[in-house]
Coordinates of C-alpha atoms in Angstrom, one line a residue:
M10 CA 15.2 -6.6 10.8
E11 CA 14.7 -5.3 7.3
E12 CA 15.6 -7.7 4.5
K13 CA 18.9 -6.8 2.8
L14 CA 18.4 -5.8 -0.8
V15 CA 20.5 -7.2 -3.6
V16 CA 21.4 -4.2 -5.7
K17 CA 21.7 -4.3 -9.4
F18 CA 22.5 -1.2 -11.5
G19 CA 22.6 -0.7 -15.2
E20 CA 19.9 -3.2 -16.2
K21 CA 19.1 -2.7 -19.8
E22 CA 15.5 -2.9 -20.9
N23 CA 13.3 -1.6 -23.7
R24 CA 11.3 1.0 -21.9
V25 CA 7.8 2.4 -22.7
I26 CA 7.6 5.9 -21.2
N27 CA 5.5 9.0 -21.5
Q28 CA 6.4 10.8 -24.6
P29 CA 8.3 14.0 -23.7
T30 CA 6.1 17.0 -24.4
K31 CA 8.2 19.9 -25.7
Q32 CA 6.9 23.4 -25.0
D33 CA 9.1 25.1 -27.6
V34 CA 6.7 27.6 -28.9
D35 CA 7.1 30.6 -31.3
L36 CA 5.2 33.1 -29.2
P37 CA 5.0 36.9 -29.1
S38 CA 6.8 38.4 -26.1
N39 CA 3.6 38.9 -24.2
V40 CA 2.6 35.2 -24.3
V41 CA 4.1 33.0 -21.6
K42 CA 5.4 29.7 -23.1
Y43 CA 4.7 27.4 -20.3
F44 CA 1.0 28.2 -20.1
L45 CA 0.4 25.9 -23.1
P46 CA -1.3 22.6 -22.7
D47 CA 0.7 19.4 -22.7
Y48 CA -0.1 15.8 -23.5
D49 CA 0.7 12.3 -22.2
S50 CA 1.1 9.4 -24.5
D51 CA 3.1 6.1 -24.6
Y52 CA 6.0 5.8 -26.9
K53 CA 8.8 3.3 -27.5
V54 CA 12.2 4.5 -26.7
T55 CA 15.7 3.0 -27.0
P56 CA 17.2 0.9 -24.3
S57 CA 18.8 2.5 -21.2
N58 CA 22.2 4.0 -21.8
Q59 CA 23.5 2.6 -18.6
D60 CA 26.6 0.5 -19.0
S61 CA 26.8 -2.9 -17.4
N62 CA 29.4 -1.7 -15.0
G63 CA 27.2 1.2 -13.8
T64 CA 29.3 3.9 -15.5
L65 CA 27.2 6.8 -16.5
M66 CA 28.9 10.0 -15.3
Q67 CA 31.2 11.0 -18.1
G68 CA 33.3 14.1 -17.9
K69 CA 36.4 15.5 -19.6
S70 CA 38.6 13.7 -17.0
G71 CA 37.0 10.4 -17.8
P72 CA 34.1 8.4 -16.4
F73 CA 33.1 8.5 -12.7
K74 CA 32.6 5.0 -11.4
A75 CA 29.6 4.6 -9.2
P76 CA 30.7 4.6 -5.6
D77 CA 29.8 1.7 -3.3
S78 CA 26.2 0.8 -4.1
P79 CA 23.5 1.9 -3.7
I80 CA 24.6 5.3 -4.9
M81 CA 23.1 5.5 -8.4
P82 CA 25.0 7.5 -11.0
F83 CA 23.4 9.3 -14.0
Q84 CA 24.5 10.7 -17.3
H85 CA 25.9 14.2 -17.8
L86 CA 27.4 14.1 -21.3
V87 CA 26.1 12.2 -24.3
P88 CA 26.3 12.8 -28.1
A89 CA 23.1 14.8 -27.9
N90 CA 24.7 17.5 -25.8
Q91 CA 28.3 17.3 -26.9
G92 CA 28.0 19.9 -29.6
K93 CA 29.7 23.3 -29.2
D94 CA 28.3 26.8 -29.6
N95 CA 30.3 29.9 -30.3
C96 CA 30.1 31.6 -26.9
E97 CA 33.1 32.6 -24.8
V98 CA 33.3 32.0 -21.1
F99 CA 36.0 33.2 -18.7
G100 CA 36.7 33.7 -15.0
E101 CA 38.7 32.1 -12.2
G102 CA 35.6 30.2 -11.1
L103 CA 36.0 27.9 -14.1
H104 CA 39.0 26.1 -12.7
R105 CA 39.7 27.1 -9.1
A106 CA 37.6 27.9 -6.1
K107 CA 37.7 27.8 -2.3
V108 CA 35.2 26.5 0.2
G109 CA 33.1 29.4 1.6
V110 CA 34.4 32.0 -0.9
L111 CA 32.3 33.4 -3.7
A112 CA 33.5 32.2 -7.1
K113 CA 32.6 33.9 -10.4
L114 CA 32.5 33.3 -14.2
T115 CA 31.2 35.3 -17.1
I116 CA 29.7 34.2 -20.5
K117 CA 30.2 36.6 -23.4
V118 CA 27.2 36.6 -25.7
N119 CA 26.8 38.1 -29.2
Y120 CA 24.2 37.7 -31.9
S121 CA 25.9 34.7 -33.5
C122 CA 27.1 33.2 -30.3
T123 CA 24.4 30.8 -29.4
R124 CA 22.7 28.0 -31.4
G125 CA 19.5 29.4 -30.0
K126 CA 20.0 32.7 -31.8
E127 CA 20.6 30.8 -35.1
L128 CA 17.3 29.0 -34.5
N129 CA 15.5 32.2 -33.7
K130 CA 14.8 31.0 -30.2
T131 CA 15.5 32.3 -26.8
S132 CA 18.7 30.8 -25.2
V133 CA 19.5 30.5 -21.6
F134 CA 22.6 29.2 -19.9
S135 CA 23.1 26.5 -17.3
V136 CA 26.2 26.1 -15.0
L137 CA 26.3 22.9 -13.1
G138 CA 29.2 21.6 -10.9
V139 CA 29.3 17.8 -10.8
G140 CA 31.4 15.9 -8.3
E141 CA 31.5 12.3 -7.4
N142 CA 29.5 12.9 -4.2
H143 CA 28.2 16.5 -4.6
I144 CA 26.3 18.5 -7.2
F145 CA 25.8 22.3 -7.1
V146 CA 24.3 25.0 -9.3
A147 CA 25.9 28.3 -10.1
H148 CA 23.3 31.1 -10.4
P149 CA 23.1 34.1 -12.8
T150 CA 23.7 37.4 -11.0
P151 CA 22.5 40.9 -12.0
R152 CA 25.0 42.9 -14.1
H153 CA 25.0 46.7 -13.3
K154 CA 27.1 47.8 -16.3
G155 CA 25.1 45.9 -18.8
G156 CA 26.7 44.7 -22.1
P157 CA 26.6 41.3 -23.8
Y158 CA 27.6 39.4 -20.7
V159 CA 25.9 36.9 -18.4
D160 CA 27.6 36.5 -15.0
F161 CA 27.3 33.5 -12.7
S162 CA 28.5 32.9 -9.2
Y163 CA 28.6 30.1 -6.6
V164 CA 30.0 29.5 -3.1
P165 CA 31.5 26.0 -2.7
T166 CA 30.7 23.9 0.3
Y167 CA 32.8 20.8 -0.3
P168 CA 36.4 20.5 -1.5
G169 CA 37.3 18.2 -4.3
E170 CA 37.4 17.9 -8.1
Y171 CA 34.3 18.7 -10.2
D172 CA 33.3 18.8 -13.8
L173 CA 31.8 22.2 -14.4
Y174 CA 29.2 22.1 -17.3
V175 CA 28.5 25.4 -18.9
E176 CA 25.7 24.9 -21.4
D177 CA 23.6 26.8 -23.9
V178 CA 20.1 25.5 -23.5
V179 CA 17.0 25.8 -25.7
F180 CA 13.9 23.7 -26.2
Q181 CA 15.3 21.9 -29.2
G182 CA 18.7 21.1 -27.8
Q183 CA 21.7 21.7 -25.6
W184 CA 25.3 22.7 -26.4
Q185 CA 28.5 23.0 -24.5
V186 CA 30.2 26.4 -24.3
P187 CA 33.7 25.8 -25.7
G188 CA 35.9 24.1 -23.1
S189 CA 32.9 22.6 -21.2
P190 CA 33.0 20.6 -19.0
F191 CA 35.8 22.5 -17.3
R192 CA 37.9 20.8 -14.7
L193 CA 37.3 22.6 -11.4
K194 CA 39.3 22.1 -8.2
V195 CA 37.8 23.3 -5.0
D196 CA 40.3 23.8 -2.1
G197 CA 39.6 24.3 1.6
V198 CA 38.1 22.5 4.5
P199 CA 34.4 21.6 4.6
K200 CA 32.3 22.8 7.4
E201 CA 32.4 20.2 10.2
E202 CA 29.1 18.2 10.0
S203 CA 29.7 15.3 12.4
P204 CA 26.8 13.0 13.4
A205 CA 26.7 14.9 16.7
L206 CA 26.4 18.2 15.0
A207 CA 23.8 16.8 12.6
K208 CA 21.4 16.3 15.4
K209 CA 21.4 20.1 16.0
F210 CA 19.8 20.6 12.6
P211 CA 16.0 20.4 13.0
S212 CA 13.7 18.3 10.7
C213 CA 12.8 20.6 7.8
Q214 CA 9.0 20.0 8.2
S215 CA 9.2 21.2 11.9
L216 CA 10.7 24.6 11.0
R217 CA 8.4 27.5 12.0
L218 CA 9.4 30.1 9.4
P219 CA 7.4 32.9 7.9
R220 CA 5.2 31.4 5.2
Q221 CA 6.7 33.7 2.6
D222 CA 10.2 32.4 3.3
L223 CA 11.3 30.1 0.5
S224 CA 15.0 30.2 1.2
W225 CA 15.0 27.3 3.7
V226 CA 15.3 24.8 0.9
E227 CA 18.5 26.3 -0.5
G228 CA 21.4 23.8 -0.5
G229 CA 22.9 21.1 -2.7
W230 CA 22.6 17.4 -3.7
V231 CA 25.0 15.0 -1.9
T232 CA 25.4 11.3 -1.6
R233 CA 25.4 9.4 1.7
K234 CA 29.1 10.0 1.9
L235 CA 28.6 13.7 2.6
A236 CA 25.1 13.7 4.1
R237 CA 24.9 14.9 7.7
K238 CA 22.9 11.8 8.5
G239 CA 24.2 9.1 6.1
E240 CA 21.2 6.9 6.6
D241 CA 18.7 9.6 5.6
V242 CA 19.1 9.5 1.9
L243 CA 16.9 8.5 -1.0
R244 CA 17.0 5.0 -2.4
S245 CA 19.4 6.3 -5.1
G246 CA 21.9 7.2 -2.3
W247 CA 21.5 10.9 -3.1
V248 CA 19.6 13.6 -1.0
H249 CA 19.0 17.3 -1.3
Q250 CA 20.6 18.8 1.8
P251 CA 19.4 22.2 2.9
K252 CA 21.7 24.6 4.7
T253 CA 19.5 25.0 7.8
C254 CA 17.7 21.6 8.3
N255 CA 17.6 17.9 7.6
F256 CA 15.0 16.1 5.5
D257 CA 13.6 13.1 7.3
I258 CA 13.5 10.0 5.1
F259 CA 10.8 7.4 5.6
T260 CA 11.5 3.7 4.8
K261 CA 9.0 1.2 3.5
N262 CA 8.5 0.0 7.1
D263 CA 8.1 3.5 8.4
I264 CA 5.4 4.1 5.9
L265 CA 3.7 0.8 6.8
R266 CA 3.7 1.7 10.4
A267 CA 2.0 5.0 9.6
S268 CA -0.6 3.0 7.6
I269 CA -1.7 1.1 10.7
S270 CA -1.9 4.0 13.0
P271 CA -5.4 4.8 14.3
T272 CA -5.6 8.2 12.6
P273 CA -6.3 8.3 8.9
K274 CA -3.8 10.3 6.8
T275 CA -4.3 11.4 3.2
I276 CA -2.1 13.0 0.7
A277 CA -3.7 14.4 -2.5
V278 CA -1.5 15.3 -5.5
L279 CA -3.2 17.3 -8.2
G280 CA -1.7 18.4 -11.5
T281 CA -0.2 17.2 -14.7
S282 CA 2.0 14.2 -15.6
T283 CA 4.9 16.2 -14.1
E284 CA 3.2 16.2 -10.6
R285 CA 2.0 12.6 -11.2
G286 CA 5.7 11.6 -10.9
I287 CA 5.5 12.6 -7.2
F288 CA 2.4 10.5 -6.7
L289 CA 4.1 7.6 -8.4
S290 CA 7.2 8.0 -6.2
L291 CA 4.9 7.8 -3.1
V292 CA 3.4 4.6 -4.5
D293 CA 6.8 3.2 -5.4
L294 CA 8.1 3.9 -1.9
T295 CA 5.1 2.1 -0.3
L296 CA 4.1 -1.0 -2.2
K297 CA 5.9 -4.3 -1.9
K298 CA 8.1 -5.4 -4.8
E299 CA 5.6 -8.1 -5.9
E300 CA 2.7 -5.6 -5.8
K301 CA 4.1 -3.1 -8.2
T302 CA 5.5 -5.3 -11.0
D303 CA 3.0 -3.8 -13.5
I304 CA 2.8 -0.3 -12.0
R305 CA 3.7 1.4 -15.3
Y306 CA 0.8 -0.4 -17.1
S307 CA -1.7 0.0 -14.3
D308 CA -4.3 2.7 -13.7
L309 CA -2.0 4.2 -11.1
G310 CA 0.6 4.8 -13.8
R311 CA -1.6 5.7 -16.8
C312 CA -4.6 7.7 -15.5
W313 CA -5.9 11.0 -16.9
G314 CA -8.6 11.1 -14.2
F315 CA -8.8 10.1 -10.5
V316 CA -6.8 7.3 -8.9
E317 CA -6.5 6.4 -5.2
L318 CA -4.3 4.0 -3.3
R319 CA -5.4 3.1 0.2
I320 CA -3.2 1.1 2.5
G321 CA -4.8 0.8 5.9
N322 CA -5.3 4.3 7.2
L323 CA -2.8 5.9 4.7
T324 CA -4.2 7.1 1.4
Y325 CA -2.6 8.6 -1.7
I326 CA -4.7 10.4 -4.3
Y327 CA -3.9 11.7 -7.8
Q328 CA -6.2 13.7 -9.9
D329 CA -5.4 15.0 -13.3
F330 CA -5.9 18.7 -12.6
R331 CA -4.4 20.9 -15.4
I332 CA -5.8 24.2 -14.2
N333 CA -2.4 25.8 -14.5
R334 CA -2.6 25.0 -18.2
A335 CA -6.2 26.1 -18.8
N336 CA -7.1 29.7 -19.4
N337 CA -8.8 31.4 -16.6
T338 CA -12.5 31.4 -16.1
V339 CA -15.2 33.7 -17.4
V340 CA -14.4 37.1 -18.9
R341 CA -16.7 40.0 -19.9
N342 CA -19.3 39.6 -17.2
G343 CA -19.7 35.9 -17.9
K344 CA -20.8 36.3 -21.5
T345 CA -17.8 34.8 -23.1
I346 CA -15.4 31.9 -22.4
M347 CA -11.8 31.2 -23.4
V348 CA -11.2 28.3 -25.7
T349 CA -7.8 26.8 -26.5
C350 CA -7.5 25.0 -29.9
H351 CA -4.7 22.8 -31.4
N352 CA -5.1 23.0 -35.1
E353 CA -8.7 22.2 -35.9
K354 CA -9.4 20.5 -32.5
K355 CA -10.5 22.0 -29.2
A356 CA -8.0 21.4 -26.4
D357 CA -10.0 22.9 -23.5
E358 CA -12.8 25.3 -22.5
G359 CA -11.5 27.4 -19.7
Y360 CA -14.9 28.2 -18.1
K361 CA -16.3 24.6 -18.0
F362 CA -12.9 23.2 -17.0
W363 CA -12.6 25.6 -14.0
D364 CA -16.2 25.1 -13.1
D365 CA -15.7 21.3 -12.9
A366 CA -12.4 21.7 -11.1
L367 CA -13.9 23.8 -8.3
A368 CA -16.9 21.5 -8.1
F369 CA -14.5 18.5 -7.7
L370 CA -12.6 20.2 -4.9
G371 CA -15.7 21.4 -3.0
G372 CA -18.1 18.6 -3.7
F373 CA -15.9 15.5 -3.9
L374 CA -12.4 15.9 -2.4
F375 CA -13.8 17.9 0.5
G376 CA -17.2 16.2 0.3
N377 CA -18.7 13.3 2.2
R378 CA -15.4 11.5 2.6
V379 CA -12.2 11.7 4.7
W380 CA -10.7 15.1 3.9
P381 CA -7.0 15.1 2.8
D382 CA -4.4 16.3 5.3
L383 CA -2.4 17.9 2.5
V384 CA -3.3 18.9 -1.0
M385 CA -0.4 19.6 -3.4
L386 CA -0.8 21.3 -6.8
P387 CA 0.8 23.8 -9.2
L388 CA -0.7 27.2 -10.0
N389 CA 0.0 30.1 -12.3
N390 CA -1.1 33.1 -10.3
K391 CA -2.8 34.6 -7.3
M392 CA -6.2 34.8 -9.0
Q393 CA -6.2 31.1 -9.6
L394 CA -5.4 30.5 -6.0
S395 CA -8.2 32.8 -4.8
L396 CA -10.7 30.6 -6.7
I397 CA -9.3 27.5 -5.0
V398 CA -9.3 28.9 -1.5
K399 CA -12.9 29.9 -1.8
V400 CA -14.1 26.3 -2.1
L401 CA -11.9 25.0 0.8
P402 CA -14.0 24.3 3.9
K403 CA -13.3 26.9 6.6
S404 CA -13.0 24.1 9.2
W405 CA -10.3 22.3 7.2
N406 CA -7.0 22.6 9.1
G407 CA -4.8 20.9 6.6
T408 CA -2.1 22.3 4.2
L409 CA -2.5 23.5 0.7
Y410 CA 1.0 23.0 -0.6
L411 CA 1.9 24.8 -3.8
L412 CA 4.8 23.9 -6.1
S413 CA 6.8 26.8 -7.5
G414 CA 9.0 26.3 -10.6
F415 CA 8.8 22.5 -10.9
K416 CA 8.6 22.4 -14.7
T417 CA 11.9 21.4 -16.4
Y418 CA 11.1 23.6 -19.4
M419 CA 10.5 26.9 -17.6
S420 CA 13.4 28.6 -19.2
N421 CA 12.6 32.0 -17.5
Q422 CA 13.7 30.4 -14.2
F423 CA 17.3 30.3 -15.6
T424 CA 17.5 34.1 -15.7
T425 CA 17.9 36.6 -12.9
L426 CA 14.7 38.5 -13.7
G427 CA 12.6 35.5 -14.4
R428 CA 13.6 33.8 -11.2
Q429 CA 12.9 36.9 -9.2
L430 CA 9.4 37.2 -10.7
E431 CA 8.6 33.6 -9.8
I432 CA 9.8 34.2 -6.2
N433 CA 7.7 37.4 -6.0
R434 CA 4.7 35.6 -7.3
A435 CA 5.2 32.6 -4.9
N436 CA 5.6 35.0 -2.0
E437 CA 2.1 36.4 -2.7
Y438 CA 0.3 33.0 -2.3
P439 CA 0.5 32.6 1.5
T440 CA -1.1 36.0 2.0
L441 CA -4.4 34.7 0.8
D442 CA -4.9 32.0 3.4
P443 CA -2.9 30.8 6.4
R444 CA -3.2 27.2 5.2
V445 CA -1.2 27.9 2.1
Q446 CA 2.5 27.0 2.0
V447 CA 4.9 27.1 -1.0
L448 CA 7.8 24.8 -1.9
D449 CA 10.5 26.3 -4.0
A450 CA 10.7 23.2 -6.2
F451 CA 13.0 24.9 -8.8
T452 CA 15.7 25.4 -6.2
L453 CA 15.2 21.8 -4.8
S454 CA 15.4 20.2 -8.2
A455 CA 17.9 22.4 -10.0
G456 CA 21.0 20.3 -9.1
M457 CA 19.3 17.3 -10.8
R458 CA 18.6 19.1 -14.1
H459 CA 20.7 16.5 -15.9
A460 CA 18.6 13.8 -14.5
T461 CA 15.2 14.4 -16.2
E462 CA 13.4 11.7 -18.2
S463 CA 15.4 12.9 -21.2
S464 CA 18.7 12.8 -19.2
P465 CA 21.0 14.7 -19.6
L466 CA 18.9 17.0 -21.8
I467 CA 17.4 19.6 -19.5
M468 CA 14.4 20.6 -21.5
G469 CA 13.8 17.5 -23.6
S470 CA 11.0 16.3 -21.3
E471 CA 8.5 17.6 -18.8
H472 CA 9.2 14.8 -16.4
W473 CA 11.6 14.5 -13.5
H474 CA 10.7 10.8 -13.2
R475 CA 11.1 7.8 -15.5
W476 CA 10.1 4.2 -15.3
C477 CA 13.0 2.0 -14.3
N478 CA 13.9 -1.3 -12.7
E479 CA 16.6 -0.8 -10.0
L480 CA 17.4 -2.4 -6.7
D481 CA 16.5 -5.8 -8.0
G482 CA 13.0 -4.6 -8.8
E483 CA 12.3 -2.7 -5.6
M484 CA 12.6 0.6 -7.4
K485 CA 10.2 1.0 -10.4
V486 CA 10.0 4.8 -10.4
C487 CA 13.3 6.7 -10.7
G488 CA 13.5 10.4 -10.1
N489 CA 15.4 12.1 -7.3
P490 CA 13.3 15.4 -7.3
T491 CA 10.0 13.5 -7.3
E492 CA 11.1 11.1 -4.6
M493 CA 12.5 14.0 -2.5
I494 CA 9.2 15.9 -2.7
A495 CA 7.3 12.6 -1.9
Q496 CA 9.4 12.3 1.3
I497 CA 8.6 16.0 2.1
L498 CA 4.9 15.3 1.8
L499 CA 5.2 12.2 4.0
S500 CA 7.1 14.2 6.6
K501 CA 4.5 16.9 6.7
V502 CA 1.6 14.5 7.1
I503 CA 3.0 11.7 9.2
A504 CA 5.6 13.5 11.4
P505 CA 5.1 17.3 11.3
D506 CA 7.2 17.7 14.5
G507 CA 10.0 15.5 13.1
K508 CA 10.5 11.8 12.6
D509 CA 12.3 11.3 15.9
V510 CA 9.3 12.7 17.8
W511 CA 6.9 10.6 15.7
M512 CA 8.9 7.4 16.3
R513 CA 8.9 7.9 20.1
S514 CA 5.1 8.6 20.0
I515 CA 4.3 5.3 18.2
E516 CA 6.7 3.1 20.2
N517 CA 4.7 0.0 21.3
R518 CA 1.5 1.8 20.5
Y519 CA 0.1 0.6 17.2
F520 CA 1.6 -2.9 17.0
D521 CA 3.6 -5.4 19.0
N522 CA 6.0 -6.4 16.2
T523 CA 6.5 -6.0 12.5
S524 CA 4.3 -9.1 11.8
S525 CA 1.3 -6.7 12.3
L526 CA 2.3 -5.0 9.1
A527 CA 1.2 -8.1 7.2
L528 CA -2.4 -7.5 8.3
R529 CA -2.7 -4.3 6.3
E530 CA -5.2 -4.2 3.5
T531 CA -4.6 -2.4 0.2
F532 CA -7.2 -1.0 -2.2
V533 CA -7.0 0.7 -5.5
C534 CA -9.8 2.9 -6.7
H535 CA -10.0 4.7 -10.0
D536 CA -12.0 6.6 -12.6
C537 CA -9.7 7.0 -15.5
P538 CA -11.2 8.3 -18.8
K539 CA -10.1 7.0 -22.1
T540 CA -9.3 10.5 -23.4
L541 CA -7.2 13.4 -22.5
L542 CA -8.6 16.0 -24.8
P543 CA -10.4 18.2 -24.1
F544 CA -8.9 18.6 -20.7
H545 CA -11.6 17.7 -18.3
I546 CA -12.3 17.0 -14.6
K547 CA -15.2 14.9 -13.4
K548 CA -17.1 16.6 -10.6
Q549 CA -18.0 13.3 -9.0
P550 CA -15.7 10.5 -10.0
D551 CA -17.4 7.2 -10.4
L552 CA -14.9 5.0 -8.6
K553 CA -14.2 1.4 -9.4
C554 CA -12.2 -0.3 -6.6
Y555 CA -10.4 -3.6 -6.1
K556 CA -8.5 -5.1 -3.3
L557 CA -4.8 -5.6 -4.0
T558 CA -4.1 -9.3 -3.4
K559 CA -1.3 -10.1 -5.7
G560 CA -0.3 -7.1 -7.7
L561 CA -1.6 -4.0 -9.5
R562 CA -3.9 -4.9 -12.4
R563 CA -2.8 -4.0 -15.9
R564 CA -4.9 -1.5 -17.8
S565 CA -5.9 -2.4 -21.4
D566 CA -4.2 -0.4 -24.1
E567 CA -7.7 0.2 -25.6
D568 CA -8.5 2.2 -22.5
V569 CA -5.6 4.6 -22.7
R570 CA -5.9 6.1 -26.2
V571 CA -6.1 9.8 -27.0
W572 CA -9.5 11.0 -28.2
D573 CA -9.7 13.0 -31.4
G574 CA -11.5 15.8 -29.5
S575 CA -14.3 18.1 -30.6
L576 CA -13.7 20.7 -33.4
C577 CA -12.4 24.2 -32.7
P578 CA -15.2 26.8 -33.2
A579 CA -15.2 28.3 -36.7
E580 CA -14.8 31.8 -35.5
C581 CA -11.7 30.8 -33.6
M582 CA -10.2 29.1 -36.6
K583 CA -10.3 32.5 -38.4
T584 CA -7.9 34.0 -35.9
T585 CA -4.1 34.0 -36.2
P586 CA -2.3 31.3 -34.2
V587 CA -0.4 32.7 -31.1
G588 CA 2.2 30.0 -31.5
K589 CA 3.0 26.4 -32.0
A590 CA 3.3 23.4 -29.6
Y591 CA 4.9 20.0 -29.9
T592 CA 2.5 17.1 -29.2
Q593 CA 2.5 13.4 -29.7
S594 CA 0.6 14.1 -32.9
G595 CA 3.3 16.5 -34.2
I596 CA 3.5 20.2 -34.3
V597 CA 0.2 22.0 -33.9
D598 CA -1.0 25.6 -34.2
V599 CA -2.2 27.1 -30.9
R600 CA -5.1 29.5 -30.8
Y601 CA -6.7 31.2 -27.8
C602 CA -10.2 32.6 -28.5
H603 CA -13.0 34.4 -26.6
I604 CA -16.3 32.7 -27.6
T605 CA -19.7 34.2 -26.9
I606 CA -22.0 31.9 -24.8

C-alpha cells in the first residue's frame, strides 16, 4: 500500500530559478525570432505569490478556491497583466455558449489598438477559458473578408462558469482587452464519460495512426473531477485529456517496478533548458523524497553538458543540445562557416557545433553502450532532421520523438498562418524515416499558457517548469506540460501497448512484493562544463559517476558560471546587427556571419 501523502499548498520560499530568457528581438521580417540563442543562469526572484490558503486563481468574479487537494491552482491575473489595451472585442461567445456548439468572438484591431503597436513590436492575441475544473483554448480562425479583425472560435465540452481571458501578448508584457476577463456561462449537458465508457478509450501510446497525424492530442486540461479516469491525473490533480484516447499515468511505484524489469529501458532528452524541464520532471517523478532534496542545486538540475540518472534498468539522459538554435552547417561548398555573435563575443560556430553534435549521436549515444529506446529533441526544419537521421544506426528500432511548438515565446503559433506553417513543417518530418514521430506540444501545452515559470505571463519565460516544494516535499519540479510529456515518454518506453497490458505482463514476474523495490541501485553520471558559451557539445563525454546513497550531491557555484566566451571575428563585427536579444548580461546585438575557413 502506498504511503498517504500529507499535502501542503502555498508554501512560501525564496526561490532561485533559471533567469527567463526573453526572445524579444527587433528583426527584419525575413529573420525568425525564435532561432536566436538563449542562456541559462541563476537569479534571485521574489517569494511565491501563493497565498497561505492556496488561493491563486483570481478572476472578475472573485478568487477560485482550490478544490479538495491535491488539485493545485495557479495564477491567471496579477498586476503585471492587469493593464488594459485599446482593442475592442465583441461576439456572443464572450458571455454565453453551449456544449457542442461552435462559439465565436471577434477582436477589432487598429493601429493604436495594441500596446504592441505602440512599442513597435508584433502583437498576438490569446483567448483562454478558465473554469474551476476545466481550461480550454479558443483558436484564431481565417477571415475571408479581411479587414482589421481577428476572429476566434471554440466548441465547449463542459458546462459551467468560466473566466474568459482575452489578452494582447507581446514579449515585453501582456494586457487585457477591455472587459477581460469576461464571465462566460456554458449551458448544456456534457458528453457522458462514465468509468465504464472511459475503458473504451485506448491508451494514447497504443494508437496506430498515420505518423503525420498530429490531431490525436487535441483536447483540454481537466482536473480529476472531470477526468475520464480520475486516478490517472498528474500530481497537481490536472491532466491533458485528448478527445480520442487516455493518457496512462505512472506512479512512483510503477516507475520503480519498471526499473527492476529484466529489460533495460532508456529515455534520452536532448535540447535546451526548456526541454530539460521534461528531464527534470522524469527525475522528480522517480526519485524518493529524501533523494531529491537538493535537486535544483545538483548536476541534474544545473548542467550544460551531459547528465544521466540510472535506477536499476531504467535510465534517463539529458544532453544540452541546442542545434535548433545554432545556424546550419557548412555553406558554399564547405569553405565558409556561420558564426553567431552577441556583441563582441562569439556565441556559436555552426559548423563545429553541428559536427560535434552528430559525432556525439553516432559515436557516443549510439556507440558502445546501451542504446536509448527513445530520443526526444526539438528541431527547426527538415534539413536538420536529415542530418540527424543519417547518423542513426539502421538496426536501431527505437523512436526519434520530435517536439513541435514547445517554446512559450513562439508568437507565430498564436496566428492562423503561423500555426499552419508549423503543422505543415511537422508533417514533413516522419516522411524522412519511419522511426520519426512528432508530438504537437503546442496544442498539448496551450491550455497551461498561464502556468509558465513567469506565471501568468505567457512569454515572460522560456520554461514551462519551475522549482517548487509541494506535496510536503514530494514535488520539487512543478510544470504540468513538462510532467505530461514526461508521462508520455514513460508510456511509450515502458508500456507501448498500454499500461493495463503492461501491468498484466509483469504480475508476479519481476518481484514477489514491493520490498524488492528497496534493492534497486541508483547512479548519477555527468560531464557538466563550467561554461555555456560558445554553445558546444562534447563528442565523447568524460563521465564522473557516483552511487546515490543519501541524496543528490550539490554542485559548487564555482562550477556553474558563464564563461566570457571568445571574441567575435573582426570581419563579423563590421556587419550590421540583425537584431537584439535579451540575456542575463543585458541586451546584446546579434550578428550572423559567414566566415571563410
